[in-house]
Coordinates of C-alpha atoms and ligand atoms in Angstrom, one line a residue:
M1 CA 14.5 264.5 255.4
S2 CA 17.7 263.7 253.7
H3 CA 19.3 260.3 254.1
Q4 CA 22.8 259.0 253.8
T5 CA 23.2 257.8 250.2
V6 CA 25.0 255.0 248.6
I7 CA 25.5 255.0 244.8
V8 CA 25.3 251.8 242.8
L9 CA 27.2 252.5 239.6
D10 CA 25.6 250.3 236.9
F11 CA 27.9 248.5 234.4
G12 CA 25.1 246.5 232.8
G13 CA 24.9 243.3 234.9
Q14 CA 21.6 241.4 235.3
Y15 CA 21.5 241.8 239.0
N16 CA 22.2 245.5 239.5
Q17 CA 18.9 246.5 241.1
L18 CA 19.3 243.5 243.3
I19 CA 22.4 245.1 244.7
A20 CA 20.4 248.3 245.4
R21 CA 17.7 246.2 247.0
R22 CA 20.2 244.6 249.3
V23 CA 21.5 248.0 250.3
R24 CA 17.9 249.2 251.1
E25 CA 17.4 246.0 253.0
C26 CA 20.3 247.0 255.2
G27 CA 18.4 250.3 256.0
V28 CA 20.5 252.6 253.7
Y29 CA 19.1 254.8 251.0
C30 CA 20.5 253.9 247.6
E31 CA 20.3 255.0 244.0
V32 CA 21.4 253.2 240.8
K33 CA 23.2 255.4 238.3
P34 CA 24.6 254.5 234.9
Y35 CA 28.4 254.3 234.7
T36 CA 28.3 257.3 232.3
T37 CA 27.1 259.6 235.1
P38 CA 29.6 262.5 235.4
L39 CA 31.8 262.3 238.5
E40 CA 30.8 265.8 239.6
Q41 CA 27.1 264.7 239.6
I42 CA 28.0 261.7 241.8
R43 CA 30.1 263.8 244.1
A44 CA 27.3 266.4 244.5
M45 CA 25.1 263.6 246.0
E46 CA 27.7 263.2 248.7
P47 CA 27.5 259.4 248.9
I48 CA 29.0 257.6 251.8
G49 CA 30.1 254.7 249.5
I50 CA 29.9 253.5 245.9
I51 CA 29.3 250.0 244.6
F52 CA 30.5 249.1 241.1
T53 CA 28.2 246.4 239.7
G54 CA 29.0 243.4 237.5
G55 CA 28.6 243.6 233.7
P56 CA 28.9 241.5 230.6
N57 CA 32.2 243.1 229.3
S58 CA 35.9 242.6 229.7
V59 CA 37.8 245.4 231.2
Y60 CA 40.8 245.0 228.8
D61 CA 38.5 245.5 225.8
P62 CA 39.0 249.2 224.8
K63 CA 35.3 249.6 224.2
S64 CA 34.3 248.4 227.7
P65 CA 32.5 250.7 230.2
Q66 CA 35.1 252.7 232.2
V67 CA 35.1 255.1 235.1
D68 CA 36.7 258.5 235.6
P69 CA 39.9 257.5 237.4
A70 CA 39.5 260.5 239.7
I71 CA 36.9 258.4 241.5
F72 CA 39.8 256.5 243.1
T73 CA 41.5 259.6 244.6
W74 CA 38.5 261.4 246.1
G75 CA 38.5 259.3 249.2
V76 CA 35.1 257.6 249.0
P77 CA 34.9 253.8 249.9
I78 CA 34.3 251.6 246.9
L79 CA 33.1 248.0 246.6
G80 CA 33.6 246.4 243.2
I81 CA 31.5 243.3 242.3
C82 CA 32.7 241.0 239.5
Y83 CA 33.3 243.3 236.5
G84 CA 33.4 246.1 239.1
C85 CA 36.2 244.4 241.0
Q86 CA 38.1 243.8 237.8
L87 CA 37.6 247.4 236.7
M88 CA 39.0 248.6 240.0
A89 CA 42.0 246.3 239.7
H90 CA 42.6 247.3 236.1
N91 CA 42.5 251.0 237.0
L92 CA 44.8 250.7 240.0
G93 CA 47.7 248.9 238.3
G94 CA 46.5 245.2 238.4
R95 CA 46.1 243.0 235.4
V96 CA 42.9 241.3 234.2
T97 CA 43.0 238.7 231.5
E98 CA 40.7 236.2 229.9
A99 CA 40.8 232.9 231.8
Q100 CA 42.8 230.6 229.6
D101 CA 41.5 227.3 231.0
D102 CA 38.2 226.3 232.5
S103 CA 39.6 226.0 236.0
A104 CA 40.1 229.8 236.3
R105 CA 36.7 230.5 234.7
E106 CA 34.1 230.0 237.3
Y107 CA 30.3 229.7 237.1
G108 CA 27.9 228.6 239.7
K109 CA 28.1 227.7 243.4
T110 CA 31.7 227.7 244.6
E111 CA 33.1 226.8 248.0
T112 CA 35.0 229.9 249.1
Y113 CA 37.4 230.7 252.0
F114 CA 37.4 234.1 253.7
D115 CA 39.9 236.1 255.8
T116 CA 37.6 237.3 258.5
S117 CA 40.1 239.8 259.8
C118 CA 39.1 241.9 256.8
R119 CA 36.3 244.4 257.6
L120 CA 34.2 243.1 254.7
F121 CA 34.0 239.6 256.3
K122 CA 34.0 240.6 259.9
G123 CA 31.9 238.3 262.1
L124 CA 31.0 236.0 259.2
P125 CA 31.9 232.3 258.7
A126 CA 35.4 231.7 257.3
Q127 CA 34.0 229.3 254.7
G128 CA 30.9 229.3 252.6
I129 CA 29.2 229.1 249.2
T130 CA 29.5 232.0 246.7
W131 CA 27.8 232.4 243.3
M132 CA 30.4 232.9 240.6
S133 CA 29.8 234.0 237.1
H134 CA 33.0 235.3 235.5
G135 CA 35.2 234.4 232.4
D136 CA 38.0 236.9 233.3
Y137 CA 40.5 236.6 236.0
M138 CA 42.8 238.9 237.9
E139 CA 46.2 237.8 237.0
K140 CA 47.9 240.5 239.0
V141 CA 46.4 242.3 242.0
P142 CA 47.1 246.0 242.3
E143 CA 49.8 247.3 244.6
G144 CA 48.6 247.8 248.2
F145 CA 45.8 245.2 247.9
A146 CA 45.6 242.1 250.0
L147 CA 44.0 238.8 249.0
V148 CA 41.2 238.1 251.4
A149 CA 39.2 235.2 249.9
H150 CA 40.0 232.3 247.7
S151 CA 38.4 229.3 246.1
G152 CA 39.9 226.0 244.9
A153 CA 40.3 227.4 241.4
C154 CA 41.0 231.0 242.1
P155 CA 43.5 232.5 244.6
N156 CA 42.0 236.0 244.5
V157 CA 38.2 235.8 244.9
A158 CA 38.3 239.0 247.1
I159 CA 40.8 241.8 247.4
C160 CA 41.0 244.8 249.6
D161 CA 43.0 247.9 250.5
E162 CA 41.6 248.7 253.9
S163 CA 43.5 252.0 254.2
R164 CA 41.7 253.4 251.1
G165 CA 38.4 251.6 251.7
F166 CA 38.6 249.7 248.4
Y167 CA 37.2 246.2 248.2
G168 CA 36.6 243.9 245.3
V169 CA 34.8 240.5 245.1
Q170 CA 34.7 238.2 242.0
Y171 CA 31.4 236.6 243.2
H172 CA 27.9 238.0 243.4
P173 CA 27.0 238.7 247.0
E174 CA 23.6 240.1 246.0
V175 CA 22.1 236.7 244.8
N176 CA 20.5 234.3 247.2
H177 CA 22.8 231.5 246.1
T178 CA 25.7 233.3 248.0
E179 CA 25.7 232.5 251.7
H180 CA 25.9 235.6 253.9
G181 CA 26.1 237.8 250.8
T182 CA 23.8 240.5 252.3
D183 CA 25.8 240.3 255.5
M184 CA 28.9 241.1 253.5
I185 CA 27.2 244.1 251.9
R186 CA 26.0 245.2 255.4
N187 CA 29.7 245.1 256.6
F188 CA 30.7 247.3 253.7
L189 CA 27.9 249.8 254.6
Y190 CA 28.3 249.8 258.3
E191 CA 31.9 248.8 259.0
V192 CA 33.5 250.6 256.0
C193 CA 31.2 253.4 255.0
G194 CA 30.0 254.3 258.5
A195 CA 26.3 253.9 257.6
A196 CA 23.8 254.9 260.3
G197 CA 20.8 252.9 258.9
D198 CA 18.5 255.9 258.5
W199 CA 16.2 254.7 255.8
T200 CA 12.9 252.7 256.0
M201 CA 10.0 251.7 253.8
G202 CA 7.9 254.3 255.6
D203 CA 10.2 256.9 254.1
Y204 CA 9.7 255.4 250.7
K205 CA 5.9 255.6 251.1
E206 CA 6.0 259.3 252.1
T207 CA 8.3 260.2 249.3
A208 CA 6.3 258.3 246.7
I209 CA 3.0 259.9 247.8
R210 CA 4.6 263.4 247.7
Q211 CA 6.0 262.8 244.2
I212 CA 2.7 261.4 242.9
R213 CA 0.8 264.5 244.3
E214 CA 3.3 266.9 242.7
K215 CA 3.1 265.2 239.4
V216 CA -0.6 264.7 239.1
G217 CA -1.8 268.1 240.5
D218 CA -5.6 268.1 240.0
G219 CA -5.5 265.8 237.0
K220 CA -7.4 262.5 236.5
V221 CA -5.6 259.2 237.0
L222 CA -6.5 255.7 235.7
L223 CA -5.0 252.6 237.1
A224 CA -4.7 249.1 235.7
L225 CA -6.0 246.9 238.5
S226 CA -5.5 243.2 238.2
G227 CA -6.2 242.3 241.9
G228 CA -2.6 241.1 242.2
V229 CA -0.2 242.4 244.8
D230 CA 1.5 244.9 242.6
S231 CA -1.5 246.7 241.2
S232 CA -3.3 246.6 244.5
V233 CA -0.4 248.2 246.3
A234 CA -0.1 250.8 243.5
A235 CA -3.8 251.4 243.8
A236 CA -3.5 252.0 247.6
L237 CA -0.6 254.3 247.2
V238 CA -2.2 256.4 244.5
A239 CA -5.5 256.4 246.3
E240 CA -3.7 257.8 249.4
A241 CA -2.0 260.4 247.2
V242 CA -4.9 261.7 245.1
G243 CA -8.1 260.0 246.4
S244 CA -11.1 260.4 244.2
Q245 CA -9.1 261.6 241.2
L246 CA -8.3 257.9 240.7
T247 CA -10.3 255.4 238.7
C248 CA -9.3 251.7 238.8
V249 CA -10.1 249.6 235.7
F250 CA -9.9 245.9 235.9
V251 CA -9.5 244.3 232.5
D252 CA -10.8 240.8 232.5
H253 CA -9.0 239.3 229.6
G254 CA -10.4 235.8 230.1
L255 CA -7.0 234.5 231.1
M256 CA -7.5 234.6 234.8
R257 CA -7.6 231.6 237.2
L258 CA -10.8 229.9 238.3
N259 CA -13.4 232.5 239.6
E260 CA -10.7 235.1 239.9
G261 CA -12.5 237.8 237.9
D262 CA -15.5 237.7 240.3
E263 CA -13.3 237.6 243.3
V264 CA -11.3 240.7 242.3
E265 CA -14.5 242.5 241.6
A266 CA -16.0 241.6 244.9
A267 CA -12.8 242.7 246.8
F268 CA -12.4 246.1 245.2
K269 CA -16.1 247.0 244.9
K270 CA -15.8 247.4 248.7
W271 CA -13.1 250.1 248.4
D272 CA -13.8 253.8 248.4
I273 CA -12.5 254.1 244.8
N274 CA -14.1 254.3 241.3
F275 CA -14.0 250.7 240.1
V276 CA -14.7 249.5 236.5
R277 CA -14.7 246.0 235.2
A278 CA -14.1 245.7 231.5
N279 CA -15.1 242.2 230.2
A280 CA -12.9 241.6 227.2
E281 CA -12.4 237.8 227.0
D282 CA -13.7 237.4 223.4
L283 CA -11.5 240.3 222.2
F284 CA -8.3 238.7 223.7
L285 CA -9.0 235.1 222.7
G286 CA -9.8 236.3 219.2
K287 CA -6.5 238.2 218.9
L288 CA -4.6 235.2 220.4
A289 CA -6.1 232.6 218.1
G290 CA -3.4 230.5 216.4
V291 CA -0.6 232.4 218.1
T292 CA 2.1 230.1 219.6
E293 CA 5.2 232.1 220.0
P294 CA 5.6 233.4 223.6
E295 CA 6.9 236.8 222.8
R296 CA 4.1 237.4 220.2
K297 CA 1.5 236.4 222.9
R298 CA 3.0 238.9 225.4
K299 CA 3.1 241.7 222.8
I300 CA -0.5 241.1 221.7
I301 CA -1.8 241.0 225.3
G302 CA 0.2 244.1 226.3
E303 CA -1.1 246.0 223.3
E304 CA -4.8 245.0 223.7
F305 CA -4.6 245.7 227.4
I306 CA -3.7 249.3 226.6
R307 CA -6.4 249.6 223.9
V308 CA -9.1 248.5 226.4
F309 CA -7.8 251.1 228.8
E310 CA -7.9 253.8 226.2
A311 CA -11.5 252.8 225.5
E312 CA -12.5 252.9 229.2
A313 CA -10.6 256.2 229.6
K314 CA -12.6 257.8 226.9
K315 CA -15.8 256.9 228.7
I316 CA -14.5 258.6 231.9
G317 CA -13.5 261.8 230.0
Q318 CA -10.0 263.4 230.0
V319 CA -7.5 261.2 231.7
D320 CA -4.1 262.6 232.3
Y321 CA -2.1 259.7 233.8
L322 CA -2.1 256.0 233.7
V323 CA -0.6 254.1 236.7
Q324 CA 0.9 250.7 236.3
G325 CA 2.1 248.4 239.0
T326 CA 5.3 247.5 237.2
I327 CA 8.0 246.3 239.6
Y328 CA 11.7 246.0 239.1
P329 CA 12.1 242.4 237.9
D330 CA 9.6 243.2 235.1
V331 CA 11.8 246.1 234.1
I332 CA 15.1 244.4 234.1
E333 CA 14.0 241.2 232.4
S334 CA 12.4 243.2 229.6
G335 CA 15.9 244.6 229.0
T336 CA 17.3 248.0 230.1
G337 CA 20.6 249.6 229.4
D338 CA 23.2 246.9 228.7
A339 CA 21.5 243.9 230.2
A340 CA 20.1 241.2 227.9
V341 CA 16.4 240.7 227.2
I342 CA 15.0 237.5 228.8
K343 CA 11.2 238.1 228.3
S344 CA 9.4 241.3 227.4
H345 CA 7.1 241.5 230.4
H346 CA 3.7 242.8 229.7
N347 CA 3.4 246.3 231.1
V348 CA 6.8 247.2 229.7
G349 CA 8.0 245.6 226.5
G350 CA 4.4 245.2 225.3
L351 CA 3.6 248.9 225.3
P352 CA 2.4 250.2 221.9
D353 CA 4.1 253.3 220.5
Y354 CA 1.0 255.4 220.7
V355 CA -0.6 255.7 224.2
D356 CA -3.4 258.1 224.6
F357 CA -2.4 259.5 228.0
K358 CA -0.1 262.3 229.0
E359 CA 2.2 260.1 231.0
I360 CA 2.5 256.7 232.6
I361 CA 3.3 256.6 236.3
E362 CA 5.0 253.5 237.7
P363 CA 5.5 254.1 241.4
L364 CA 6.8 250.6 242.2
R365 CA 9.3 250.5 239.3
M366 CA 12.4 250.3 241.5
L367 CA 11.0 247.8 244.1
F368 CA 11.2 244.0 244.3
K369 CA 8.3 241.8 245.3
D370 CA 9.0 241.5 249.0
E371 CA 9.6 245.3 249.2
V372 CA 6.2 245.9 247.5
R373 CA 4.6 243.7 250.1
Q374 CA 6.3 245.7 252.8
L375 CA 5.0 248.9 251.3
G376 CA 1.5 247.3 251.1
R377 CA 1.6 246.7 254.8
E378 CA 2.8 250.3 255.4
L379 CA -0.3 251.4 253.5
G380 CA -2.5 249.3 255.7
L381 CA -3.6 246.6 253.1
P382 CA -4.9 243.4 254.5
E383 CA -2.5 240.5 254.8
Y384 CA -4.4 238.2 252.4
L385 CA -3.9 240.8 249.6
V386 CA -0.3 241.6 250.5
M387 CA 0.7 237.9 250.6
R388 CA -1.1 236.8 247.4
Q389 CA 1.2 234.9 245.2
P390 CA 2.1 236.8 242.0
F391 CA 0.2 236.3 238.9
P392 CA 1.6 237.5 235.6
G393 CA 0.0 240.2 233.5
P394 CA -0.5 237.9 230.5
G395 CA -2.2 235.4 232.8
L396 CA -2.8 231.8 231.7
A397 CA -1.8 232.7 228.1
I398 CA 1.8 232.0 229.1
R399 CA 0.8 228.9 231.0
V400 CA -0.9 227.2 228.0
I401 CA 2.1 226.3 226.0
G402 CA 1.6 226.8 222.2
E403 CA -1.8 227.6 220.8
I404 CA -4.4 229.0 223.3
T405 CA -8.1 227.9 223.1
K406 CA -10.9 228.4 225.5
E407 CA -11.1 224.6 226.1
K408 CA -7.4 224.4 227.0
L409 CA -7.8 227.4 229.3
D410 CA -10.7 225.7 231.1
T411 CA -8.7 222.5 231.5
L412 CA -5.8 224.4 232.9
R413 CA -8.1 226.4 235.3
Q414 CA -9.5 223.2 236.8
A415 CA -6.1 221.6 237.2
D416 CA -4.6 224.7 238.7
F417 CA -7.4 225.1 241.1
I418 CA -6.9 221.5 242.4
F419 CA -3.2 222.1 242.8
R420 CA -3.8 225.3 244.9
D421 CA -6.6 223.6 246.8
E422 CA -4.3 220.7 247.9
I423 CA -1.5 223.0 248.8
A424 CA -3.9 225.0 251.0
K425 CA -5.2 221.8 252.6
A426 CA -1.7 220.7 253.4
H427 CA -1.0 224.2 254.8
L428 CA 2.1 224.6 252.6
E429 CA 1.3 228.1 251.1
G430 CA 3.9 229.7 253.4
T431 CA 6.7 227.5 252.2
M432 CA 6.4 228.5 248.5
S433 CA 6.5 231.9 246.8
Q434 CA 4.6 230.9 243.6
Y435 CA 2.9 227.7 242.5
F436 CA 0.8 226.9 239.5
A437 CA 0.0 224.5 236.8
V438 CA 1.2 224.7 233.1
L439 CA -0.6 222.9 230.3
T440 CA 2.2 221.7 228.1
N441 CA 1.7 221.2 224.4
M442 CA 2.7 217.6 224.6
R443 CA 0.4 214.6 224.5
S444 CA 1.3 211.1 225.4
V445 CA -0.3 207.6 225.7
G446 CA -1.9 206.5 228.9
V447 CA -4.4 203.9 230.1
M448 CA -7.6 204.6 232.0
G449 CA -10.1 202.0 232.9
D450 CA -9.4 199.5 230.2
G451 CA -8.9 202.0 227.5
R452 CA -6.0 203.8 225.8
T453 CA -5.8 207.6 226.2
Y454 CA -3.9 210.1 224.2
D455 CA -4.0 213.3 226.2
Y456 CA -2.1 216.3 227.5
T457 CA 0.8 216.4 230.0
L458 CA 0.3 218.9 232.8
A459 CA 3.3 220.3 234.6
L460 CA 3.3 221.5 238.2
R461 CA 5.6 224.4 239.1
S462 CA 6.5 225.7 242.5
V463 CA 9.3 228.0 243.4
T464 CA 10.7 229.5 246.6
T465 CA 12.4 232.9 246.4
T466 CA 12.4 236.3 247.9
D467 CA 13.2 238.4 244.9
F468 CA 11.9 236.4 241.9
M469 CA 15.1 237.1 240.0
T470 CA 16.6 233.9 241.3
A471 CA 14.5 231.0 242.6
D472 CA 14.7 227.5 243.8
W473 CA 12.2 224.8 243.0
T474 CA 10.2 223.8 246.1
R475 CA 10.6 220.4 247.7
I476 CA 6.9 219.6 247.9
P477 CA 6.3 216.4 250.0
Y478 CA 5.7 213.4 247.7
E479 CA 2.4 212.6 249.4
V480 CA 1.1 216.0 248.5
L481 CA 2.3 215.7 244.9
D482 CA 0.7 212.3 244.8
R483 CA -2.7 213.6 245.9
V484 CA -2.6 216.5 243.4
S485 CA -1.7 214.1 240.6
V486 CA -4.4 211.5 241.4
R487 CA -7.1 214.2 241.7
I488 CA -6.2 216.1 238.5
V489 CA -6.1 212.9 236.4
N490 CA -9.4 211.8 237.8
E491 CA -11.2 215.1 237.8
V492 CA -9.9 217.0 234.8
P493 CA -10.7 215.6 231.4
H494 CA -7.9 215.5 228.8
I495 CA -5.0 215.3 231.2
N496 CA -3.4 211.8 231.6
R497 CA 0.1 212.6 232.9
I498 CA 1.5 215.0 235.5
V499 CA 5.2 216.1 235.8
Y500 CA 6.9 218.2 238.4
D501 CA 9.3 220.9 237.3
I502 CA 12.6 220.6 239.2
T503 CA 14.6 223.4 237.7
S504 CA 15.8 226.5 239.5
K505 CA 16.1 230.0 238.1
P506 CA 18.6 230.4 236.6
P507 CA 18.9 228.5 234.3
A508 CA 15.1 228.2 233.9
T509 CA 12.7 231.0 234.4
I510 CA 9.7 230.8 236.8
E511 CA 7.0 230.8 234.0
W512 CA 7.4 228.5 231.1
E513 CA 6.9 231.1 228.5
Ligands
LIG601 P1 10.0 234.7 235.1 O1 9.2 233.7 234.4 O2 10.5 235.8 234.3 O3 9.0 235.3 236.2 O4 11.1 234.0 235.9 C1 9.4 236.1 237.3 C2 8.1 236.6 237.9 O5 7.4 237.5 237.1 C3 6.1 237.1 236.8 N1 5.9 237.4 235.4 C4 5.2 238.5 234.9 N2 4.5 239.4 235.6 N3 3.9 240.4 233.6 C5 3.9 240.4 234.9 O6 3.2 241.3 235.5 C6 4.5 239.5 232.8 O7 4.5 239.6 231.6 C7 5.2 238.5 233.6 N4 5.9 237.4 233.1 C8 6.4 236.8 234.3 C9 6.2 235.6 237.0 O8 4.9 235.1 237.3 C10 7.1 235.5 238.2 O9 6.5 235.9 239.4

């Protein structure tokens, strides 16, 4: 079945797949294409609308990414976001310049006022918060365009030419910080592009299964199973596609949470799949000894992970494909195209050059966490597996800051368990997306009984988010934090101070390394 399609034309911003994710959320099929894609190719896909993304460049820089100007005369509706908005203005006779003073350069949450007679803002509040991140400014708006939103600092936050179906916004509607951002995108799709809403996650599942079958044929497939949501959903998807051709290998790198290795084994042994547990704690801790730099840790773990797989694969015989549960935020934050590298997520940046498989299959590569959960439900996975909080591939190695030792890992495991236990007892799991403890590398003076202590500071981290690209710190009630703090300091040796991390993402990331 073919679907109405929207093209997101990628100019290198950090949030481009998030735009695509919002479009899918509105029930419309969507593909992200690089800005260099020839116009004929885009036209051949018969999109009902095009979205220009943000990007780090300035449109007046001759080396900046451009579009074929013919895109503006073919009659397809266009929504330009941030750089995309400036690009449209620049091409259609407006003028974009570098903001000369700080008042015209906007960053962060900004009170914004909308003209709700414009189709883009139809039915939405006339005032709200938008997330701004731009250093350039539209000095002159192109002929035929109306100003349809403004902020205190900027008279032209949004522009439109309703007759041609051209809309531009300086802010980022795709990030959670923008109020009614998705509703605005929905208006563009339904009010402007005439979307019918003919796409669902069930379609995604069917398409993915078909593609996996076509690719794999009667080959053998190996899957990296961590027991987390992503690899479990990937396992269910591939199991549905190729059944007994699949073997799942669980690499226990010794960096799991308390009892986790045994729990994963118990859960998946029940499944009708080939399950192998590779115990590799000594190998990993040996390789990580003395390593303090976060990116080095990630690379080492990513590389050893693949080596252990290769060894397991050899035991199984010829393996043609390796499946990984990489999801979109792992891809983008490891750096793709013109976006900046934040962290090289293991599964992506950590891959060694030589991999002893024909090909790697990543069926979740374009999905965000909540979409993966939705797909898991489509595949009939139990709710406890689908709703598990995410756990990073490098495990506790990136939650022990600085040098990793078995003793520090054990300390962290105990503290992390108490934190999770108290959250469960307070029935707060549903209010937070991810919560864990971090063993900082800092020691400080305390007093216990009548004696002086000089021990580690433990940080508690909890965030609330839907997409994990942006996140807010969770407002955990003080009484709960207090119980966690008292228990950890009393029950876990070598911790004498607890702090709570109250930074959002951005500017911080969720994990500390
Ligand atoms: P950050 O720290 O980048 O985390 O804000 C975003 C989400 O990704 C998880 N994370 C990882 N997941 N391999 C993974 O599979 C990794 O290397 C990795 N690093 C971070 C993190 O736990 C959060 O959910």
